């Protein structure tokens, strides 16, 4: 399969617009990716033709909606190489998936004094749910240190690992720095001391193929909206024995087998964890997006994105006054930087005036910003439709910003 980025761009109609009279250069893909026609059309078709509630209906529309909805689970199963579709659970996003594990697995199986490890580069979504659990249960949350270049300190991880560590929750790719963490090694080492591992794949799944069976992770989570799907939908993959042992996260319709005032029994997987009407359209949209994404040459796309990132970093380094934040040897999708004499939010605003969309601030990763003694960064983040021309526009835009200083 050859890679035709212009043909890919043509599938994303939002990219064709002008902002402040300039062609849009969308470099905020770590916050959310744009949606291809496959997703837009699937949502349109669902609401025009199939809209109905799933599972309980005794009519044709309900059957169609249910079939499409459950097909979505199979698509995600294939996307993650999960062993079975019922191990793919729906949530509202990465944030809710992590909260589900912290609340359901954590409250049941973690005890006072148990150590939970997260990395120092986590998104708040992979810190705060564990802090809440620690407050309630008396567990101890410890950060795995990060080196000044943004790389996880694996020697420090080894030193932290002992029999008291019962859970490790790490980000696959950092949204603030772009660091790709050695999650396979982390999982193998954590398992050796008897700890379970959750991988936050929010920033990983759009950049390279993920195989949860090869990784042997206990839980893997991501958000649909960061991999070309709709907002308000997330995935929690978990190993069967763990999901079976875990209590429901929420009570309500769909998650029960039988309800009576004498007592209630719960449904089987995956429904045990899916109380209430789910985000049906979201699942159908995500499935269409992932089918489109999986029809592309993903290895070639990962290579294209890597070349783009290297090109952008090399160009940015050449601009006087720009400091790259996060230069780990393995990175994906994200270039964070600072410009001397300019606050990141001013840089963002001046780039926006030129039609260039980036993100500025702490990127919901305050601890790593504190460690690096910076208030935040400017972040340019790439996706499958990003081009060298986008990078050139960013670099020219930054040169212009410098003239305002
Ligand atoms: N983890 C990481 C690494 C992220 O990048 C994000 C989103 N910025 C989240 C978690 C939270 O995702 P969501 O807001 O979609 O729940």
CSV table of C-alpha atoms and ligand atoms in Angstrom, one decimal:
chain,number,residue,atom,x,y,z
A,1,UNK,CA,0.0,0.0,0.0
A,2,UNK,CA,1.4,3.4,-0.9
A,3,UNK,CA,0.7,6.5,1.2
A,4,UNK,CA,-1.2,9.4,-0.4
A,5,UNK,CA,-1.5,12.1,2.3
A,6,UNK,CA,-3.5,14.4,0.0
A,7,UNK,CA,-6.1,11.6,-0.5
A,8,UNK,CA,-6.2,11.2,3.3
A,9,UNK,CA,-6.7,14.9,3.7
A,10,UNK,CA,-9.5,14.9,1.3
A,11,UNK,CA,-11.4,12.6,3.7
A,12,UNK,CA,-11.3,15.3,6.4
A,13,UNK,CA,-13.5,18.1,5.2
A,14,UNK,CA,-12.8,20.4,8.2
A,15,UNK,CA,-9.2,20.8,7.0
A,16,UNK,CA,-10.3,22.7,3.9
A,17,UNK,CA,-11.3,25.9,5.7
A,18,UNK,CA,-9.6,29.3,6.3
A,19,UNK,CA,-9.1,30.8,9.7
A,20,UNK,CA,-8.5,34.5,10.0
A,21,UNK,CA,-8.1,34.5,6.2
A,22,UNK,CA,-5.4,31.9,6.2
A,23,UNK,CA,-5.6,28.2,5.4
A,24,UNK,CA,-6.1,26.2,8.5
A,25,UNK,CA,-3.0,24.4,9.8
A,26,UNK,CA,-4.4,22.0,12.4
A,27,UNK,CA,-1.6,21.0,14.8
A,28,UNK,CA,-3.8,20.2,17.9
A,29,UNK,CA,-4.3,16.5,17.3
A,30,UNK,CA,-3.2,15.5,20.8
A,31,UNK,CA,-6.3,17.4,22.1
A,32,UNK,CA,-8.6,15.8,19.6
A,33,UNK,CA,-8.3,14.5,16.0
A,34,UNK,CA,-10.5,15.6,13.2
A,35,UNK,CA,-13.2,13.3,11.8
A,36,UNK,CA,-13.1,11.6,8.4
A,37,UNK,CA,-16.1,11.4,6.1
A,38,UNK,CA,-16.5,7.8,7.1
A,39,UNK,CA,-17.4,8.9,10.6
A,40,UNK,CA,-19.5,11.9,9.6
A,41,UNK,CA,-21.5,9.8,7.1
A,42,UNK,CA,-21.9,6.9,9.6
A,43,UNK,CA,-23.4,9.3,12.2
A,44,UNK,CA,-25.6,10.9,9.6
A,45,UNK,CA,-26.9,7.5,8.4
A,46,UNK,CA,-27.4,6.3,11.9
A,47,UNK,CA,-29.5,9.3,12.9
A,48,UNK,CA,-31.4,9.4,9.6
A,49,UNK,CA,-32.2,5.7,9.3
A,50,UNK,CA,-31.4,3.6,12.3
A,51,UNK,CA,-31.8,5.7,15.5
A,52,UNK,CA,-33.2,3.4,18.2
A,53,UNK,CA,-32.3,2.1,21.6
A,54,UNK,CA,-30.1,-1.0,21.7
A,55,UNK,CA,-30.6,-4.5,23.0
A,56,UNK,CA,-34.2,-4.3,24.3
A,57,UNK,CA,-36.2,-3.4,21.2
A,58,UNK,CA,-38.5,-5.7,19.5
A,59,UNK,CA,-38.5,-3.9,16.2
A,60,UNK,CA,-36.3,-3.6,13.1
A,61,UNK,CA,-34.7,-0.3,13.9
A,62,UNK,CA,-33.7,-1.5,17.3
A,63,UNK,CA,-32.2,-4.6,15.7
A,64,UNK,CA,-30.2,-2.6,13.2
A,65,UNK,CA,-29.0,-0.2,15.9
A,66,UNK,CA,-28.0,-3.2,18.1
A,67,UNK,CA,-26.2,-5.0,15.3
A,68,UNK,CA,-24.2,-1.8,14.4
A,69,UNK,CA,-23.4,-1.1,18.0
A,70,UNK,CA,-22.1,-4.6,18.7
A,71,UNK,CA,-20.2,-4.6,15.4
A,72,UNK,CA,-18.4,-1.6,16.9
A,73,UNK,CA,-17.2,-3.7,19.8
A,74,UNK,CA,-15.8,-6.2,17.3
A,75,UNK,CA,-14.0,-3.5,15.4
A,76,UNK,CA,-12.3,-2.3,18.6
A,77,UNK,CA,-11.5,-5.9,19.4
A,78,UNK,CA,-9.6,-6.1,16.1
A,79,UNK,CA,-8.1,-2.7,16.6
A,80,UNK,CA,-6.5,-3.7,19.9
A,81,UNK,CA,-6.2,-7.4,19.1
A,82,UNK,CA,-8.2,-8.2,22.2
A,83,UNK,CA,-9.0,-11.9,22.6
A,84,UNK,CA,-12.8,-11.4,22.7
A,85,UNK,CA,-15.3,-8.6,22.0
A,86,UNK,CA,-16.9,-8.8,25.5
A,87,UNK,CA,-13.6,-7.7,27.0
A,88,UNK,CA,-14.1,-4.3,25.2
A,89,UNK,CA,-16.2,-2.1,27.5
A,90,UNK,CA,-17.6,1.4,26.6
A,91,UNK,CA,-17.0,4.4,28.8
A,92,UNK,CA,-17.2,8.2,28.3
A,93,UNK,CA,-13.5,8.4,27.6
A,94,UNK,CA,-10.0,7.6,28.9
A,95,UNK,CA,-10.8,9.6,32.1
A,96,UNK,CA,-13.9,7.4,32.9
A,97,UNK,CA,-12.1,4.2,31.9
A,98,UNK,CA,-9.3,4.9,34.5
A,99,UNK,CA,-11.9,5.9,37.1
A,100,UNK,CA,-13.7,2.6,36.4
A,101,UNK,CA,-10.6,0.6,37.1
A,102,UNK,CA,-9.6,2.7,40.2
A,103,UNK,CA,-13.2,2.4,41.6
A,104,UNK,CA,-14.1,-1.1,40.7
A,105,UNK,CA,-10.7,-3.0,40.8
A,106,UNK,CA,-9.0,-0.6,43.2
A,107,UNK,CA,-11.6,-0.4,45.9
A,108,UNK,CA,-12.1,-4.2,45.8
A,109,UNK,CA,-8.6,-5.5,45.5
A,110,UNK,CA,-6.2,-2.9,46.8
A,111,UNK,CA,-5.6,-2.6,50.5
A,112,UNK,CA,-4.1,-0.2,53.0
A,113,UNK,CA,-0.3,0.1,52.5
A,114,UNK,CA,-0.4,-1.2,48.9
A,115,UNK,CA,1.7,0.9,46.6
A,116,UNK,CA,0.4,2.2,43.3
A,117,UNK,CA,3.0,3.5,40.8
A,118,UNK,CA,2.2,6.1,38.1
A,119,UNK,CA,4.8,7.9,36.1
A,120,UNK,CA,5.7,11.6,36.8
A,121,UNK,CA,4.6,12.5,33.3
A,122,UNK,CA,0.9,11.3,33.7
A,123,UNK,CA,-2.1,13.3,32.6
A,124,UNK,CA,-4.2,14.3,35.6
A,125,UNK,CA,-6.7,11.6,34.5
A,126,UNK,CA,-4.1,9.0,35.5
A,127,UNK,CA,-3.2,10.7,38.8
A,128,UNK,CA,-6.3,12.0,40.5
A,129,UNK,CA,-8.4,8.8,40.4
A,130,UNK,CA,-5.6,7.0,42.2
A,131,UNK,CA,-5.2,9.8,44.7
A,132,UNK,CA,-8.9,9.6,45.5
A,133,UNK,CA,-8.5,5.8,45.9
A,134,UNK,CA,-5.5,6.2,48.2
A,135,UNK,CA,-7.4,8.7,50.3
A,136,UNK,CA,-10.2,6.2,50.8
A,137,UNK,CA,-8.3,3.0,51.1
A,138,UNK,CA,-4.9,4.1,52.6
A,139,UNK,CA,-2.9,3.0,49.5
A,140,UNK,CA,0.3,4.9,48.7
A,141,UNK,CA,0.7,6.6,45.3
A,142,UNK,CA,4.3,7.0,44.2
A,143,UNK,CA,5.6,8.6,41.0
A,144,UNK,CA,8.2,6.9,38.8
A,145,UNK,CA,10.7,9.7,38.1
A,146,UNK,CA,11.2,11.2,34.7
A,147,UNK,CA,14.7,12.2,33.4
A,148,UNK,CA,15.2,15.9,32.3
A,149,UNK,CA,15.0,14.9,28.6
A,150,UNK,CA,11.5,13.5,29.2
A,151,UNK,CA,12.5,9.8,29.3
A,152,UNK,CA,11.1,7.6,32.0
A,153,UNK,CA,13.8,6.6,34.5
A,154,UNK,CA,13.7,2.9,34.3
A,155,UNK,CA,16.5,2.4,36.9
A,156,UNK,CA,14.3,4.3,39.3
A,157,UNK,CA,11.3,2.2,38.3
A,158,UNK,CA,13.4,-1.0,39.0
A,159,UNK,CA,14.3,0.4,42.4
A,160,UNK,CA,10.7,1.2,43.3
A,161,UNK,CA,9.4,-2.3,42.3
A,162,UNK,CA,9.0,-4.6,45.3
A,163,UNK,CA,6.3,-6.8,46.7
A,164,UNK,CA,4.4,-3.8,48.1
A,165,UNK,CA,3.7,-2.6,44.6
A,166,UNK,CA,0.2,-3.9,43.6
A,167,UNK,CA,-0.7,-1.7,40.7
A,168,UNK,CA,1.2,0.3,38.0
A,169,UNK,CA,-0.7,2.7,35.8
A,170,UNK,CA,1.4,4.3,33.0
A,171,UNK,CA,0.9,6.4,30.0
A,172,UNK,CA,1.9,4.8,26.7
A,173,UNK,CA,2.7,8.1,25.0
A,174,UNK,CA,2.9,11.4,27.0
A,175,UNK,CA,0.5,14.0,25.8
A,176,UNK,CA,2.7,16.8,27.2
A,177,UNK,CA,6.1,15.6,25.9
A,178,UNK,CA,5.4,12.9,23.3
A,179,UNK,CA,7.6,10.4,25.1
A,180,UNK,CA,6.9,6.7,24.1
A,181,UNK,CA,7.2,4.7,27.3
A,182,UNK,CA,8.6,1.1,27.2
A,183,UNK,CA,5.3,-0.3,28.4
A,184,UNK,CA,6.1,-4.0,27.4
A,185,UNK,CA,9.1,-3.9,29.7
A,186,UNK,CA,7.1,-2.2,32.5
A,187,UNK,CA,4.3,-4.7,32.3
A,188,UNK,CA,6.7,-7.7,32.4
A,189,UNK,CA,8.6,-6.3,35.4
A,190,UNK,CA,5.4,-5.3,37.2
A,191,UNK,CA,4.0,-8.8,36.7
A,192,UNK,CA,7.2,-10.3,38.1
A,193,UNK,CA,6.4,-8.7,41.5
A,194,UNK,CA,2.7,-9.6,41.2
A,195,UNK,CA,1.4,-6.1,40.3
A,196,UNK,CA,-1.4,-5.4,37.7
A,197,UNK,CA,-0.8,-2.9,35.0
A,198,UNK,CA,-3.1,-0.3,33.3
A,199,UNK,CA,-1.8,1.4,30.1
A,200,UNK,CA,-3.3,4.8,29.2
A,201,UNK,CA,-3.3,4.6,25.4
A,202,UNK,CA,-5.0,8.0,24.8
A,203,UNK,CA,-2.1,9.3,22.8
A,204,UNK,CA,-0.8,6.0,21.5
A,205,UNK,CA,-3.6,4.4,19.5
A,206,UNK,CA,-3.7,7.1,16.7
A,207,UNK,CA,0.1,6.8,16.1
A,208,UNK,CA,1.0,3.1,16.0
A,209,UNK,CA,-0.7,-0.3,16.2
A,210,UNK,CA,-1.3,-1.6,19.7
A,211,UNK,CA,-1.7,-5.3,20.5
A,212,UNK,CA,-3.0,-5.8,24.0
A,213,UNK,CA,-2.2,-9.6,23.9
A,214,UNK,CA,1.4,-9.1,22.9
A,215,UNK,CA,1.8,-6.4,25.6
A,216,UNK,CA,0.0,-8.6,28.1
A,217,UNK,CA,-1.4,-5.5,29.9
A,218,UNK,CA,-4.2,-6.1,32.4
A,219,UNK,CA,-6.1,-3.0,31.3
A,220,UNK,CA,-5.8,-0.7,28.2
A,221,UNK,CA,-7.8,2.5,27.9
A,222,UNK,CA,-8.3,5.1,25.2
A,223,UNK,CA,-10.7,7.8,24.0
A,224,UNK,CA,-12.6,7.6,20.7
A,225,UNK,CA,-12.2,11.3,19.9
A,226,UNK,CA,-8.4,11.1,19.8
A,227,UNK,CA,-8.5,8.4,17.1
A,228,UNK,CA,-10.9,10.0,14.6
A,229,UNK,CA,-14.1,9.0,16.5
A,230,UNK,CA,-16.7,11.1,18.3
A,231,UNK,CA,-16.3,12.8,21.7
A,232,UNK,CA,-18.0,11.3,24.8
A,233,UNK,CA,-16.9,7.7,24.2
A,234,UNK,CA,-14.0,5.7,25.5
A,235,UNK,CA,-12.8,2.1,25.7
A,236,UNK,CA,-11.7,0.0,28.6
A,237,UNK,CA,-10.1,-3.3,27.6
A,238,UNK,CA,-9.5,-5.7,30.5
A,239,UNK,CA,-8.4,-9.3,31.0
A,240,UNK,CA,-11.4,-11.6,31.4
A,241,UNK,CA,-10.5,-13.0,34.9
A,242,UNK,CA,-10.1,-9.4,36.2
A,243,UNK,CA,-13.3,-8.1,34.7
A,244,UNK,CA,-15.2,-11.1,35.9
A,245,UNK,CA,-13.9,-10.6,39.4
A,246,UNK,CA,-14.6,-6.9,39.5
A,247,UNK,CA,-17.9,-5.5,40.8
A,248,UNK,CA,-20.0,-3.2,38.6
A,249,UNK,CA,-18.9,0.4,38.4
A,250,UNK,CA,-22.5,1.8,38.2
A,251,UNK,CA,-25.9,0.3,38.8
A,252,UNK,CA,-28.9,0.7,36.5
A,253,UNK,CA,-30.5,-0.8,33.5
A,254,UNK,CA,-28.7,-3.2,31.2
A,255,UNK,CA,-26.1,-4.2,33.8
A,256,UNK,CA,-28.4,-6.5,35.7
A,257,UNK,CA,-29.5,-10.1,35.2
A,258,UNK,CA,-32.5,-9.9,37.6
A,259,UNK,CA,-33.7,-7.2,39.9
A,260,UNK,CA,-35.9,-7.7,42.9
A,261,UNK,CA,-36.1,-6.1,46.4
A,262,UNK,CA,-34.8,-9.3,47.8
A,263,UNK,CA,-31.6,-8.8,45.8
A,264,UNK,CA,-30.2,-8.2,42.4
A,265,UNK,CA,-27.9,-10.3,40.2
A,266,UNK,CA,-25.6,-8.8,37.6
A,267,UNK,CA,-25.4,-9.3,33.8
A,268,UNK,CA,-22.4,-11.0,32.2
A,269,UNK,CA,-19.5,-9.2,30.4
A,270,UNK,CA,-19.5,-6.7,28.9
A,271,UNK,CA,-23.0,-5.5,30.0
A,272,UNK,CA,-22.1,-5.7,33.7
A,273,UNK,CA,-20.1,-2.5,33.3
A,274,UNK,CA,-22.5,-0.7,30.9
A,275,UNK,CA,-25.4,0.7,33.0
A,276,UNK,CA,-27.9,2.8,31.1
A,277,UNK,CA,-28.3,3.7,27.4
A,278,UNK,CA,-24.8,3.9,25.9
A,279,UNK,CA,-23.4,6.3,23.4
A,280,UNK,CA,-24.8,4.3,20.4
A,281,UNK,CA,-24.0,6.8,17.7
A,282,UNK,CA,-20.5,7.3,19.2
A,283,UNK,CA,-19.8,3.6,18.9
A,284,UNK,CA,-21.1,3.4,15.4
A,285,UNK,CA,-19.0,6.5,14.5
A,286,UNK,CA,-15.9,5.1,16.1
A,287,UNK,CA,-16.3,1.8,14.3
A,288,UNK,CA,-16.5,3.6,10.9
A,289,UNK,CA,-13.4,5.8,11.9
A,290,UNK,CA,-11.4,2.8,12.9
A,291,UNK,CA,-12.3,0.7,9.9
A,292,UNK,CA,-11.2,3.7,7.7
A,293,UNK,CA,-7.9,4.0,9.8
A,294,UNK,CA,-7.2,0.3,9.6
A,295,UNK,CA,-7.7,0.3,5.8
A,296,UNK,CA,-4.6,2.5,5.6
A,297,UNK,CA,-1.0,1.4,5.7
A,298,UNK,CA,-0.4,2.1,9.4
A,299,UNK,CA,3.2,1.2,9.4
A,300,UNK,CA,3.8,3.7,6.6
A,301,UNK,CA,1.7,6.3,8.4
A,302,UNK,CA,3.7,5.9,11.6
A,303,UNK,CA,6.9,6.4,9.6
A,304,UNK,CA,5.4,9.5,7.9
A,305,UNK,CA,4.5,11.0,11.3
A,306,UNK,CA,7.9,10.2,12.7
A,307,UNK,CA,9.7,11.8,9.8
A,308,UNK,CA,7.4,14.9,10.2
A,309,UNK,CA,8.2,15.1,13.9
A,310,UNK,CA,11.9,14.8,13.3
A,311,UNK,CA,11.7,17.5,10.6
A,312,UNK,CA,9.7,19.8,12.9
A,313,UNK,CA,12.1,19.3,15.8
A,314,UNK,CA,15.1,20.0,13.6
A,315,UNK,CA,13.5,23.2,12.1
A,316,UNK,CA,12.4,24.4,15.6
A,317,UNK,CA,15.9,23.8,17.1
A,318,UNK,CA,17.3,26.1,14.4
A,319,UNK,CA,15.2,29.0,15.5
A,320,UNK,CA,17.0,31.1,18.1
A,321,UNK,CA,15.1,31.3,21.3
A,322,UNK,CA,13.2,28.1,20.9
A,323,UNK,CA,13.8,25.3,23.5
A,324,UNK,CA,12.3,21.9,22.9
A,325,UNK,CA,10.7,20.4,26.0
A,326,UNK,CA,10.9,16.6,25.9
A,327,UNK,CA,13.6,15.1,23.7
A,328,UNK,CA,13.4,11.4,24.7
A,329,UNK,CA,14.9,9.1,22.1
A,330,UNK,CA,11.4,7.5,21.4
A,331,UNK,CA,8.7,10.1,20.7
A,332,UNK,CA,5.4,10.1,18.9
A,333,UNK,CA,3.1,12.9,17.6
A,334,UNK,CA,4.0,15.7,19.9
A,335,UNK,CA,6.5,18.6,19.8
A,336,UNK,CA,6.4,20.8,23.0
A,337,UNK,CA,8.5,23.9,23.1
A,338,UNK,CA,9.1,27.3,24.7
A,339,UNK,CA,10.0,30.6,23.0
A,340,UNK,CA,12.3,32.9,25.0
A,341,UNK,CA,10.6,36.1,26.1
A,342,UNK,CA,7.1,34.9,25.2
A,343,UNK,CA,4.4,33.3,27.3
A,344,UNK,CA,3.1,30.1,25.7
A,345,UNK,CA,-0.4,31.5,25.5
A,346,UNK,CA,0.8,34.6,23.6
A,347,UNK,CA,2.6,32.4,21.2
A,348,UNK,CA,-0.6,30.3,20.7
A,349,UNK,CA,-2.7,33.4,20.1
A,350,UNK,CA,-0.2,34.9,17.6
A,351,UNK,CA,-0.1,31.6,15.7
A,352,UNK,CA,-3.9,31.4,15.7
A,353,UNK,CA,-3.9,34.8,13.9
A,354,UNK,CA,-2.0,33.0,11.2
A,355,UNK,CA,-4.5,30.1,11.0
A,356,UNK,CA,-2.2,27.8,13.0
A,357,UNK,CA,-3.9,25.8,15.7
A,358,UNK,CA,-1.7,24.6,18.6
A,359,UNK,CA,-2.3,24.1,22.2
A,360,UNK,CA,-0.7,26.0,25.1
A,361,UNK,CA,-0.5,25.5,28.9
A,362,UNK,CA,0.2,22.6,31.2
A,363,UNK,CA,-1.7,20.0,29.1
A,364,UNK,CA,-3.3,18.5,32.3
A,365,UNK,CA,0.2,17.3,33.3
A,366,UNK,CA,1.1,19.8,36.1
A,367,UNK,CA,3.5,17.5,38.0
A,368,UNK,CA,5.9,17.2,35.0
A,369,UNK,CA,5.6,20.9,34.3
A,370,UNK,CA,6.5,21.6,38.0
A,371,UNK,CA,9.5,19.2,37.7
A,372,UNK,CA,10.8,21.0,34.6
A,373,UNK,CA,10.1,24.3,36.4
A,374,UNK,CA,8.0,25.7,33.6
A,375,UNK,CA,4.4,27.0,33.6
A,376,UNK,CA,3.5,25.1,30.4
A,377,UNK,CA,4.5,24.7,26.8
A,378,UNK,CA,3.4,25.4,23.3
A,379,UNK,CA,2.4,22.0,21.8
A,380,UNK,CA,2.2,21.2,18.1
A,381,UNK,CA,0.8,17.7,17.6
A,382,UNK,CA,0.5,15.7,14.4
A,383,UNK,CA,-1.8,13.2,12.9
A,384,UNK,CA,-2.1,11.1,9.7
A,385,UNK,CA,-3.1,14.1,7.6
A,386,UNK,CA,-0.3,16.4,8.8
A,387,UNK,CA,2.2,17.4,6.1
A,388,UNK,CA,5.6,19.0,5.7
A,389,UNK,CA,3.7,22.1,4.5
A,390,UNK,CA,2.0,22.3,7.9
A,391,UNK,CA,5.4,22.2,9.6
A,392,UNK,CA,6.8,24.8,7.3
A,393,UNK,CA,3.8,27.0,8.1
A,394,UNK,CA,4.4,26.5,11.8
A,395,UNK,CA,8.0,27.4,11.5
A,396,UNK,CA,7.3,30.5,9.4
A,397,UNK,CA,4.6,31.4,11.9
A,398,UNK,CA,7.1,31.2,14.8
A,399,UNK,CA,9.5,33.4,12.9
A,400,UNK,CA,6.7,35.9,12.6
A,401,UNK,CA,5.8,35.6,16.3
A,402,UNK,CA,9.4,36.5,17.1
A,403,UNK,CA,9.1,39.8,15.2
A,404,UNK,CA,6.3,40.8,17.6
A,405,UNK,CA,8.5,40.3,20.6
B,1,LIG,N1,-4.6,10.6,29.2
B,1,LIG,C1,-3.9,11.2,28.2
B,1,LIG,C2,-2.5,10.8,27.9
B,1,LIG,C3,-4.5,12.2,27.5
B,1,LIG,O1,-3.8,12.8,26.5
B,1,LIG,C4,-5.8,12.6,27.7
B,1,LIG,C5,-6.5,13.7,27.0
B,1,LIG,N2,-5.7,14.8,26.8
B,1,LIG,C6,-6.5,11.9,28.7
B,1,LIG,C7,-5.8,10.9,29.4
B,1,LIG,C8,-7.9,12.2,29.1
B,1,LIG,O2,-8.7,11.9,28.0
B,1,LIG,P1,-10.3,12.3,27.9
B,1,LIG,O3,-10.3,13.7,28.2
B,1,LIG,O4,-10.7,12.0,26.5
B,1,LIG,O5,-11.0,11.4,28.9
